[in-house]
Amino acid sequence: MSASAESAPARRGRPGYDREQVLAVAVELFNEQGYDATSVADLAQRLGLTKSALYHHFDSKEQLLALALDEALGGLEGVLDAPADADPAERLAAVLRGAVLVLVDRLPYVTLLLRVRGNSDVERAALERRRAFDHRVTMLVTEAQSSGSVRSDVDGPVVTRLVFGMVNSLVEWYRPGGAIDRDRLAHDVVTVALDGMRTR
Amino acid sequence: MSASAESAPARRGRPGYDREQVLAVAVELFNEQGYDATSVADLAQRLGLTKSALYHHFDSKEQLLALALDEALGGLEGVLDAPADADPAERLAAVLRGAVLVLVDRLPYVTLLLRVRGNSDVERAALERRRAFDHRVTMLVTEAQSSGSVRSDVDGPVVTRLVFGMVNSLVEWYRPGGAIDRDRLAHDVVTVALDGMRTR
DNA sequence: GTCTATAGACCGATAGAC
DNA sequence: GTCTATCGGTCTATAGAC
């Protein structure tokens, strides 16, 4: 870029916020209180602004939700689009590991995504993209079953949902900066998903 | 019991609803739309009643939530209180299996419980009971690690959260009456939790 | 780019008739 | 045990001054 700051154009006048910063605070608050239970006034208060100042940055509360969900979905879709080669078992492990890392790196956004129930057009569109992602992962698992690397005594879609249920449940308790770092977490998840908790 | 019906006293006058029926419909609606996003007017409409008629059955919207959460928590706590003997590995498998069955048998109530975020005194009390349950399960897992039946290369609390995250994720997709019955589901979950998805 | 003020709808809950 | 009517409060969003 040119002069002054990194990527955003230099700020003038009052400090203020840019869209990205407002979005980050909004998502944090939505996750604390729930999207529906969070009013625009709540958000304005946390930012130290008035409601009207916020509406200068965004058209609606729902637009904030849409941008946040896109951030999460884009990350997850990137995990499937990225690699490609190697056998199904290795691809599956890479997707599992990648999903954990995206979840950790975009934790607030993915957390919000996983709580969406389809209560509006924006939410239903996000659920549709999630379903498409799940479908692609399921195909990968059934492929791995055919090649003999994933057990076939449990239905493919069922084992996919179980393992990704485990991954997604990370948003309920994992917090970056704690005792366990992102790579250790990804390793533990892949270990338990592939080989279970029992000793052999 | 004495004469007439099974447990509730015989209905007189207009058909109406009893507390249990109203609660069941309320929980269904809370799960569809979210607790906060569901108004008492929404619930009245689904029941074909007015708001005032509903307030004859209940003191507040929050009381409905409290009763529903108690239904779920009571079931889960019963799983830990029930058996007792055998070695840690068998006890752990029994708790896993029991949790799946309670989740299936009280699906709407457990679903609602798992979405609670602690936004009121009622919700915080429910979260506290959940934490106590999780703590007892974690102790069981670390005990099984000591006896050598559960892998020790992953932290005990972490493997507990991962496996119960998998169990809890069932509320996101499992629906009774589908292709997979409750016992088959419990078997599949215990299989994947203990031995993972990979073939050996 | 922020502010004050407010429109217009909906919220949970209550009063009181039948 | 249901109804109509309404209270006081909060919601999202907008108008318009500075």
Tab-separated table of C-alpha atoms (C1' of nucleotides) in Angstrom:
chain	number	residue	atom	x	y	z
A	1	MET	CA	0.000	0.000	0.000
A	2	SER	CA	0.987	3.669	-0.072
A	3	ALA	CA	1.676	5.924	2.948
A	4	SER	CA	0.370	5.933	6.558
A	5	ALA	CA	-1.257	2.731	7.918
A	6	GLU	CA	-1.302	-0.904	6.766
A	7	SER	CA	-4.405	-1.619	4.718
A	8	ALA	CA	-7.240	0.712	5.771
A	9	PRO	CA	-7.091	4.329	4.622
A	10	ALA	CA	-5.789	6.625	7.361
A	11	ARG	CA	-8.439	7.728	9.844
A	12	ARG	CA	-9.331	11.388	10.065
A	13	GLY	CA	-11.284	13.391	12.594
A	14	ARG	CA	-12.740	11.474	15.585
A	15	PRO	CA	-11.213	8.072	16.224
A	16	GLY	CA	-14.301	6.046	15.368
A	17	TYR	CA	-14.391	2.465	14.174
A	18	ASP	CA	-14.202	0.798	10.791
A	19	ARG	CA	-16.595	-1.929	9.697
A	20	GLU	CA	-14.250	-4.739	10.644
A	21	GLN	CA	-13.777	-3.534	14.196
A	22	VAL	CA	-17.476	-2.950	14.710
A	23	LEU	CA	-18.177	-6.420	13.326
A	24	ALA	CA	-15.681	-8.068	15.685
A	25	VAL	CA	-17.253	-6.437	18.741
A	26	ALA	CA	-20.747	-7.246	17.500
A	27	VAL	CA	-19.934	-10.934	17.061
A	28	GLU	CA	-18.382	-11.061	20.514
A	29	LEU	CA	-21.568	-9.620	21.999
A	30	PHE	CA	-23.860	-11.847	19.928
A	31	ASN	CA	-21.987	-14.854	21.286
A	32	GLU	CA	-22.259	-13.652	24.872
A	33	GLN	CA	-25.945	-12.845	24.855
A	34	GLY	CA	-27.360	-14.485	21.747
A	35	TYR	CA	-28.126	-12.638	18.521
A	36	ASP	CA	-31.804	-12.090	19.272
A	37	ALA	CA	-31.205	-11.069	22.851
A	38	THR	CA	-28.643	-8.455	21.812
A	39	SER	CA	-30.081	-5.068	20.926
A	40	VAL	CA	-28.391	-2.463	18.787
A	41	ALA	CA	-28.380	-0.296	21.902
A	42	ASP	CA	-26.353	-2.993	23.722
A	43	LEU	CA	-23.816	-2.971	20.929
A	44	ALA	CA	-23.660	0.820	20.804
A	45	GLN	CA	-23.063	0.930	24.542
A	46	ARG	CA	-20.184	-1.532	24.371
A	47	LEU	CA	-18.593	0.505	21.576
A	48	GLY	CA	-19.167	3.766	23.409
A	49	LEU	CA	-21.316	5.082	20.567
A	50	THR	CA	-24.944	5.869	20.027
A	51	LYS	CA	-27.274	3.724	17.980
A	52	SER	CA	-27.383	6.283	15.190
A	53	ALA	CA	-23.601	6.331	14.912
A	54	LEU	CA	-23.743	2.571	14.431
A	55	TYR	CA	-26.345	2.826	11.715
A	56	HIS	CA	-23.896	5.030	9.877
A	57	HIS	CA	-21.634	1.969	9.545
A	58	PHE	CA	-24.308	-0.633	8.816
A	59	ASP	CA	-27.693	-0.842	7.177
A	60	SER	CA	-29.190	-3.238	9.702
A	61	LYS	CA	-28.452	-5.529	12.603
A	62	GLU	CA	-28.984	-8.439	10.251
A	63	GLN	CA	-26.250	-7.205	7.907
A	64	LEU	CA	-23.781	-7.628	10.755
A	65	LEU	CA	-24.964	-11.209	11.133
A	66	ALA	CA	-24.628	-11.903	7.411
A	67	LEU	CA	-21.048	-10.591	7.263
A	68	ALA	CA	-20.065	-12.618	10.327
A	69	LEU	CA	-21.525	-15.846	8.958
A	70	ASP	CA	-19.765	-15.346	5.639
A	71	GLU	CA	-16.460	-15.013	7.463
A	72	ALA	CA	-16.993	-18.417	9.103
A	73	LEU	CA	-18.332	-20.207	6.035
A	74	GLY	CA	-15.566	-18.885	3.810
A	75	GLY	CA	-12.969	-20.345	6.145
A	76	LEU	CA	-14.567	-23.769	6.284
A	77	GLU	CA	-15.074	-23.959	2.532
A	78	GLY	CA	-11.408	-23.074	2.095
A	79	VAL	CA	-10.442	-26.229	3.972
A	80	LEU	CA	-12.156	-28.383	1.359
A	81	ASP	CA	-10.960	-26.358	-1.614
A	82	ALA	CA	-7.303	-26.289	-0.593
A	83	PRO	CA	-5.362	-29.598	-0.961
A	84	ALA	CA	-6.690	-32.352	-3.291
A	85	ASP	CA	-4.241	-35.232	-3.792
A	86	ALA	CA	-3.173	-38.192	-1.626
A	87	ASP	CA	-5.479	-41.068	-0.641
A	88	PRO	CA	-8.906	-40.565	0.979
A	89	ALA	CA	-7.636	-41.354	4.480
A	90	GLU	CA	-4.986	-38.659	4.352
A	91	ARG	CA	-7.327	-36.156	2.763
A	92	LEU	CA	-9.857	-36.846	5.521
A	93	ALA	CA	-7.291	-36.315	8.257
A	94	ALA	CA	-6.189	-33.071	6.574
A	95	VAL	CA	-9.787	-31.823	6.388
A	96	LEU	CA	-10.370	-32.682	10.045
A	97	ARG	CA	-7.203	-30.903	11.078
A	98	GLY	CA	-7.989	-27.927	8.809
A	99	ALA	CA	-11.495	-27.587	10.204
A	100	VAL	CA	-10.138	-27.468	13.758
A	101	LEU	CA	-7.625	-24.778	12.811
A	102	VAL	CA	-10.225	-22.622	11.040
A	103	LEU	CA	-12.522	-23.030	14.020
A	104	VAL	CA	-9.763	-21.876	16.354
A	105	ASP	CA	-8.543	-19.017	14.153
A	106	ARG	CA	-12.034	-17.644	13.513
A	107	LEU	CA	-13.544	-18.855	16.777
A	108	PRO	CA	-16.127	-16.090	17.381
A	109	TYR	CA	-17.399	-16.247	13.803
A	110	VAL	CA	-17.671	-20.035	13.701
A	111	THR	CA	-19.304	-20.008	17.144
A	112	LEU	CA	-21.978	-17.673	15.847
A	113	LEU	CA	-22.463	-19.803	12.720
A	114	LEU	CA	-22.994	-22.967	14.744
A	115	ARG	CA	-25.783	-21.327	16.750
A	116	VAL	CA	-27.796	-20.241	13.733
A	117	ARG	CA	-31.193	-21.956	13.580
A	118	GLY	CA	-32.681	-20.607	10.346
A	119	ASN	CA	-34.918	-17.920	11.749
A	120	SER	CA	-34.558	-15.489	8.843
A	121	ASP	CA	-33.485	-15.470	5.195
A	122	VAL	CA	-29.912	-14.669	6.178
A	123	GLU	CA	-29.808	-17.571	8.623
A	124	ARG	CA	-31.412	-19.985	6.174
A	125	ALA	CA	-28.868	-19.063	3.489
A	126	ALA	CA	-26.062	-19.782	5.963
A	127	LEU	CA	-27.592	-23.132	6.888
A	128	GLU	CA	-27.738	-23.992	3.202
A	129	ARG	CA	-24.026	-23.314	2.774
A	130	ARG	CA	-23.320	-25.404	5.882
A	131	ARG	CA	-25.309	-28.284	4.448
A	132	ALA	CA	-23.307	-28.111	1.213
A	133	PHE	CA	-20.064	-28.245	3.222
A	134	ASP	CA	-21.312	-31.209	5.263
A	135	HIS	CA	-22.307	-33.000	2.078
A	136	ARG	CA	-18.834	-32.687	0.581
A	137	VAL	CA	-17.260	-34.005	3.783
A	138	THR	CA	-19.673	-36.929	3.861
A	139	MET	CA	-18.669	-37.877	0.332
A	140	LEU	CA	-15.054	-37.884	1.449
A	141	VAL	CA	-15.893	-40.229	4.340
A	142	THR	CA	-17.855	-42.687	2.215
A	143	GLU	CA	-14.948	-42.671	-0.237
A	144	ALA	CA	-12.612	-43.538	2.643
A	145	GLN	CA	-14.972	-46.345	3.624
A	146	SER	CA	-14.815	-47.749	0.111
A	147	SER	CA	-11.040	-47.680	0.184
A	148	GLY	CA	-11.123	-49.552	3.511
A	149	SER	CA	-9.520	-46.877	5.689
A	150	VAL	CA	-12.702	-45.939	7.585
A	151	ARG	CA	-14.855	-48.503	9.392
A	152	SER	CA	-17.937	-49.651	7.474
A	153	ASP	CA	-19.906	-51.081	10.415
A	154	VAL	CA	-21.257	-47.569	11.053
A	155	ASP	CA	-23.175	-45.647	8.422
A	156	GLY	CA	-21.036	-43.089	6.561
A	157	PRO	CA	-23.249	-40.034	7.119
A	158	VAL	CA	-23.625	-41.030	10.783
A	159	VAL	CA	-19.897	-41.313	11.450
A	160	THR	CA	-19.364	-38.006	9.612
A	161	ARG	CA	-21.914	-36.224	11.792
A	162	LEU	CA	-20.468	-37.753	14.944
A	163	VAL	CA	-16.900	-36.726	14.196
A	164	PHE	CA	-17.815	-33.238	13.024
A	165	GLY	CA	-20.094	-32.912	16.020
A	166	MET	CA	-16.984	-33.505	18.095
A	167	VAL	CA	-15.032	-30.870	16.157
A	168	ASN	CA	-17.821	-28.305	16.320
A	169	SER	CA	-18.257	-28.811	20.059
A	170	LEU	CA	-14.870	-27.130	20.499
A	171	VAL	CA	-16.587	-23.749	20.351
A	172	GLU	CA	-18.280	-24.619	23.650
A	173	TRP	CA	-15.081	-24.712	25.648
A	174	TYR	CA	-11.863	-24.025	23.725
A	175	ARG	CA	-10.311	-20.611	24.316
A	176	PRO	CA	-7.055	-19.553	22.592
A	177	GLY	CA	-4.288	-18.506	24.931
A	178	GLY	CA	-5.069	-21.281	27.390
A	179	ALA	CA	-2.947	-24.283	28.317
A	180	ILE	CA	-3.453	-26.041	24.983
A	181	ASP	CA	-2.335	-24.436	21.714
A	182	ARG	CA	-4.053	-24.783	18.353
A	183	ASP	CA	-1.713	-27.419	16.906
A	184	ARG	CA	-1.865	-29.584	20.009
A	185	LEU	CA	-5.648	-29.301	19.966
A	186	ALA	CA	-5.850	-30.265	16.294
A	187	HIS	CA	-3.602	-33.262	16.966
A	188	ASP	CA	-5.723	-34.407	19.928
A	189	VAL	CA	-8.952	-34.087	17.980
A	190	VAL	CA	-7.617	-36.034	15.005
A	191	THR	CA	-6.234	-38.689	17.365
A	192	VAL	CA	-9.521	-39.245	19.188
A	193	ALA	CA	-11.595	-39.008	16.001
A	194	LEU	CA	-9.513	-41.611	14.192
A	195	ASP	CA	-8.629	-44.004	17.027
A	196	GLY	CA	-11.030	-43.290	19.874
A	197	MET	CA	-10.432	-42.861	23.587
A	198	ARG	CA	-9.769	-46.508	24.417
A	199	THR	CA	-6.276	-47.923	24.799
A	200	ARG	CA	-5.318	-50.901	22.690
B	1	MET	CA	-54.624	-43.807	41.727
B	2	SER	CA	-58.431	-43.768	42.189
B	3	ALA	CA	-61.085	-43.577	39.458
B	4	SER	CA	-61.199	-41.870	36.018
B	5	ALA	CA	-57.887	-41.216	34.167
B	6	GLU	CA	-54.299	-42.264	34.715
B	7	SER	CA	-52.485	-39.597	36.717
B	8	ALA	CA	-54.004	-36.190	36.000
B	9	PRO	CA	-57.442	-35.421	37.429
B	10	ALA	CA	-60.198	-35.745	34.832
B	11	ARG	CA	-60.672	-32.651	32.659
B	12	ARG	CA	-63.898	-30.708	32.963
B	13	GLY	CA	-65.454	-27.961	30.839
B	14	ARG	CA	-63.462	-26.801	27.776
B	15	PRO	CA	-60.791	-29.166	26.539
B	16	GLY	CA	-57.849	-26.885	27.322
B	17	TYR	CA	-54.337	-27.999	28.125
B	18	ASP	CA	-52.555	-29.140	31.266
B	19	ARG	CA	-49.131	-27.842	32.293
B	20	GLU	CA	-47.283	-30.769	30.760
B	21	GLN	CA	-48.861	-30.363	27.344
B	22	VAL	CA	-48.295	-26.625	27.306
B	23	LEU	CA	-44.678	-27.197	28.322
B	24	ALA	CA	-44.099	-29.717	25.541
B	25	VAL	CA	-45.406	-27.328	22.893
B	26	ALA	CA	-43.443	-24.435	24.380
B	27	VAL	CA	-40.176	-26.382	24.292
B	28	GLU	CA	-40.834	-27.401	20.703
B	29	LEU	CA	-41.317	-23.765	19.750
B	30	PHE	CA	-38.315	-22.568	21.766
B	31	ASN	CA	-36.177	-25.058	19.857
B	32	GLU	CA	-37.539	-23.939	16.501
B	33	GLN	CA	-37.129	-20.214	17.001
B	34	GLY	CA	-34.876	-19.797	20.025
B	35	TYR	CA	-36.115	-18.955	23.518
B	36	ASP	CA	-35.535	-15.213	23.234
B	37	ALA	CA	-36.979	-14.980	19.761
B	38	THR	CA	-40.177	-16.752	20.833
B	39	SER	CA	-42.838	-14.468	22.258
B	40	VAL	CA	-45.642	-15.566	24.530
B	41	ALA	CA	-47.963	-14.477	21.726
B	42	ASP	CA	-46.219	-16.954	19.380
B	43	LEU	CA	-46.806	-19.751	21.859
B	44	ALA	CA	-50.422	-18.776	22.422
B	45	GLN	CA	-51.018	-18.761	18.692
B	46	ARG	CA	-49.574	-22.246	18.233
B	47	LEU	CA	-51.767	-23.545	21.064
B	48	GLY	CA	-54.819	-21.768	19.691
B	49	LEU	CA	-55.172	-19.755	22.907
B	50	THR	CA	-54.726	-16.165	23.944
B	51	LYS	CA	-51.824	-14.912	26.002
B	52	SER	CA	-54.031	-14.477	29.042
B	53	ALA	CA	-55.190	-18.075	28.874
B	54	LEU	CA	-51.532	-19.122	28.909
B	55	TYR	CA	-50.773	-16.980	31.916
B	56	HIS	CA	-53.462	-18.905	33.728
B	57	HIS	CA	-51.239	-22.004	33.439
B	58	PHE	CA	-47.873	-20.336	34.123
B	59	ASP	CA	-46.472	-17.421	36.067
B	60	SER	CA	-43.962	-16.374	33.444
B	61	LYS	CA	-42.243	-17.345	30.233
B	62	GLU	CA	-39.133	-18.027	32.274
B	63	GLN	CA	-40.944	-20.558	34.443
B	64	LEU	CA	-41.558	-22.628	31.314
B	65	LEU	CA	-37.829	-22.540	30.629
B	66	ALA	CA	-36.960	-23.574	34.182
B	67	LEU	CA	-39.304	-26.574	34.108
B	68	ALA	CA	-37.960	-27.699	30.741
B	69	LEU	CA	-34.329	-27.466	31.840
B	70	ASP	CA	-35.051	-29.433	35.002
B	71	GLU	CA	-36.543	-32.210	32.903
B	72	ALA	CA	-33.311	-32.503	30.924
B	73	LEU	CA	-30.927	-32.185	33.861
B	74	GLY	CA	-32.832	-34.714	35.957
B	75	GLY	CA	-32.469	-37.270	33.192
B	76	LEU	CA	-28.747	-36.770	32.776
B	77	GLU	CA	-28.059	-36.839	36.505
B	78	GLY	CA	-29.989	-40.103	36.701
B	79	VAL	CA	-27.468	-41.707	34.345
B	80	LEU	CA	-24.659	-41.064	36.800
B	81	ASP	CA	-26.674	-41.981	39.889
B	82	ALA	CA	-27.949	-45.285	38.529
B	83	PRO	CA	-25.384	-48.143	38.278
B	84	ALA	CA	-22.142	-48.025	40.343
B	85	ASP	CA	-20.100	-51.277	40.204
B	86	ALA	CA	-17.809	-52.857	37.587
B	87	ASP	CA	-14.474	-51.387	36.491
B	88	PRO	CA	-14.066	-47.782	35.288
B	89	ALA	CA	-14.031	-48.739	31.603
B	90	GLU	CA	-17.395	-50.494	31.830
B	91	ARG	CA	-18.887	-47.737	33.955
B	92	LEU	CA	-17.726	-45.190	31.391
B	93	ALA	CA	-19.287	-47.109	28.512
B	94	ALA	CA	-22.532	-47.396	30.492
B	95	VAL	CA	-22.590	-43.648	31.174
B	96	LEU	CA	-21.954	-42.871	27.515
B	97	ARG	CA	-24.697	-45.206	26.435
B	98	GLY	CA	-27.062	-43.881	29.127
B	99	ALA	CA	-26.438	-40.272	28.131
B	100	VAL	CA	-27.294	-41.058	24.502
B	101	LEU	CA	-30.535	-42.764	25.546
B	102	VAL	CA	-31.602	-39.891	27.812
B	103	LEU	CA	-30.777	-37.440	25.040
B	104	VAL	CA	-32.956	-39.401	22.621
B	105	ASP	CA	-35.825	-39.983	25.045
B	106	ARG	CA	-35.974	-36.370	26.181
B	107	LEU	CA	-34.667	-34.879	22.953
B	108	PRO	CA	-36.506	-31.521	22.957
B	109	TYR	CA	-35.656	-30.840	26.601
B	110	VAL	CA	-31.972	-31.731	26.247
B	111	THR	CA	-31.802	-29.719	23.029
B	112	LEU	CA	-33.059	-26.665	24.868
B	113	LEU	CA	-30.605	-27.275	27.723
B	114	LEU	CA	-27.634	-27.431	25.382
B	115	ARG	CA	-28.502	-24.051	23.901
B	116	VAL	CA	-28.616	-22.223	27.214
B	117	ARG	CA	-25.916	-19.552	27.486
B	118	GLY	CA	-26.439	-18.164	31.006
B	119	ASN	CA	-28.415	-15.062	30.171
B	120	SER	CA	-30.571	-15.079	33.328
B	121	ASP	CA	-30.605	-16.573	36.826
B	122	VAL	CA	-32.575	-19.564	35.584
B	123	GLU	CA	-30.072	-20.198	32.800
B	124	ARG	CA	-27.080	-19.745	35.079
B	125	ALA	CA	-28.477	-22.249	37.573
B	126	ALA	CA	-28.911	-24.771	34.755
B	127	LEU	CA	-25.342	-24.194	33.570
B	128	GLU	CA	-24.140	-24.817	37.110
B	129	ARG	CA	-25.918	-28.181	37.236
B	130	ARG	CA	-24.429	-29.037	33.836
B	131	ARG	CA	-20.948	-28.203	35.081
B	132	ALA	CA	-21.433	-30.487	38.093
B	133	PHE	CA	-22.503	-33.309	35.763
B	134	ASP	CA	-19.494	-32.746	33.495
B	135	HIS	CA	-17.198	-32.755	36.492
B	136	ARG	CA	-18.429	-36.141	37.665
B	137	VAL	CA	-17.963	-37.590	34.179
B	138	THR	CA	-14.456	-36.158	33.949
B	139	MET	CA	-13.541	-37.863	37.224
B	140	LEU	CA	-14.750	-41.133	35.762
B	141	VAL	CA	-12.539	-40.649	32.685
B	142	THR	CA	-9.397	-39.806	34.659
B	143	GLU	CA	-10.082	-42.871	36.799
B	144	ALA	CA	-10.254	-44.956	33.616
B	145	GLN	CA	-6.960	-43.428	32.509
B	146	SER	CA	-5.349	-44.456	35.802
B	147	SER	CA	-6.579	-48.010	35.371
B	148	GLY	CA	-5.118	-48.024	31.854
B	149	SER	CA	-8.335	-48.461	29.894
B	150	VAL	CA	-8.422	-44.935	28.447
B	151	ARG	CA	-5.492	-43.414	26.530
B	152	SER	CA	-3.289	-41.092	28.564
B	153	ASP	CA	-1.602	-39.273	25.683
B	154	VAL	CA	-4.558	-36.875	25.620
B	155	ASP	CA	-5.530	-34.827	28.667
B	156	GLY	CA	-8.455	-36.343	30.630
B	157	PRO	CA	-10.698	-33.269	30.681
B	158	VAL	CA	-10.000	-32.725	26.973
B	159	VAL	CA	-10.940	-36.245	25.921
B	160	THR	CA	-14.064	-36.006	28.106
B	161	ARG	CA	-15.172	-32.786	26.440
B	162	LEU	CA	-14.460	-34.187	22.980
B	163	VAL	CA	-16.469	-37.345	23.518
B	164	PHE	CA	-19.379	-35.614	25.219
B	165	GLY	CA	-19.269	-32.967	22.530
B	166	MET	CA	-19.863	-35.803	20.107
B	167	VAL	CA	-22.771	-37.128	22.177
B	168	ASN	CA	-24.351	-33.710	22.611
B	169	SER	CA	-24.089	-32.959	18.913
B	170	LEU	CA	-26.773	-35.599	18.360
B	171	VAL	CA	-29.429	-32.981	19.115
B	172	GLU	CA	-28.390	-31.214	15.910
B	173	TRP	CA	-29.488	-34.000	13.600
B	174	TYR	CA	-30.953	-37.096	15.280
B	175	ARG	CA	-34.725	-37.444	14.990
B	176	PRO	CA	-36.566	-40.440	16.502
B	177	GLY	CA	-38.647	-42.427	14.060
B	178	GLY	CA	-36.005	-42.218	11.355
B	179	ALA	CA	-33.907	-45.005	9.867
B	180	ILE	CA	-31.759	-45.491	12.974
B	181	ASP	CA	-33.327	-46.515	16.284
B	182	ARG	CA	-32.149	-45.411	19.723
B	183	ASP	CA	-30.249	-48.602	20.588
B	184	ARG	CA	-28.443	-48.688	17.278
B	185	LEU	CA	-27.534	-45.034	17.714
B	186	ALA	CA	-26.225	-45.614	21.221
B	187	HIS	CA	-24.164	-48.534	19.954
B	188	ASP	CA	-22.681	-46.502	17.088
B	189	VAL	CA	-21.801	-43.591	19.365
B	190	VAL	CA	-20.092	-45.826	21.929
B	191	THR	CA	-18.226	-47.602	19.126
B	192	VAL	CA	-16.851	-44.426	17.567
B	193	ALA	CA	-16.123	-42.818	20.940
B	194	LEU	CA	-14.129	-45.795	22.175
B	195	ASP	CA	-12.412	-46.975	18.991
B	196	GLY	CA	-12.644	-44.101	16.500
B	197	MET	CA	-13.575	-44.058	12.838
B	198	ARG	CA	-10.388	-45.656	11.475
B	199	THR	CA	-10.176	-49.334	10.585
B	200	ARG	CA	-7.437	-51.394	12.172
C	1	DG	C1'	-19.259	10.744	11.929
C	2	DT	C1'	-21.367	11.759	15.789
C	3	DC	C1'	-25.374	13.375	18.392
C	4	DT	C1'	-30.674	14.003	20.351
C	5	DA	C1'	-35.168	12.770	19.668
C	6	DT	C1'	-38.728	9.991	18.157
C	7	DA	C1'	-41.668	6.980	15.065
C	8	DG	C1'	-44.042	2.725	15.008
C	9	DA	C1'	-44.148	-2.008	16.231
C	10	DC	C1'	-43.878	-5.551	19.541
C	11	DC	C1'	-42.600	-7.226	24.143
C	12	DG	C1'	-44.078	-9.639	28.877
C	13	DA	C1'	-47.502	-9.327	32.011
C	14	DT	C1'	-52.058	-7.870	34.248
C	15	DA	C1'	-57.132	-6.448	35.082
C	16	DG	C1'	-61.425	-7.816	34.977
C	17	DA	C1'	-65.671	-9.582	32.361
C	18	DC	C1'	-67.999	-13.915	31.328
D	1	DG	C1'	-60.369	-21.342	31.731
D	2	DT	C1'	-61.053	-18.431	28.309
D	3	DC	C1'	-61.639	-13.780	26.509
D	4	DT	C1'	-60.764	-8.313	25.279
D	5	DA	C1'	-58.215	-4.495	26.377
D	6	DT	C1'	-54.355	-2.264	27.955
D	7	DC	C1'	-50.083	-0.948	30.793
D	8	DG	C1'	-45.260	0.378	30.803
D	9	DG	C1'	-41.233	-0.807	28.652
D	10	DT	C1'	-38.022	-2.025	24.847
D	11	DC	C1'	-37.109	-2.974	20.130
D	12	DT	C1'	-35.161	-1.607	15.217
D	13	DA	C1'	-34.630	2.047	12.468
D	14	DT	C1'	-34.885	6.972	10.901
D	15	DA	C1'	-34.841	12.310	10.760
D	16	DG	C1'	-32.252	16.021	11.074
D	17	DA	C1'	-28.925	19.181	13.752
D	18	DC	C1'	-23.956	19.963	14.321
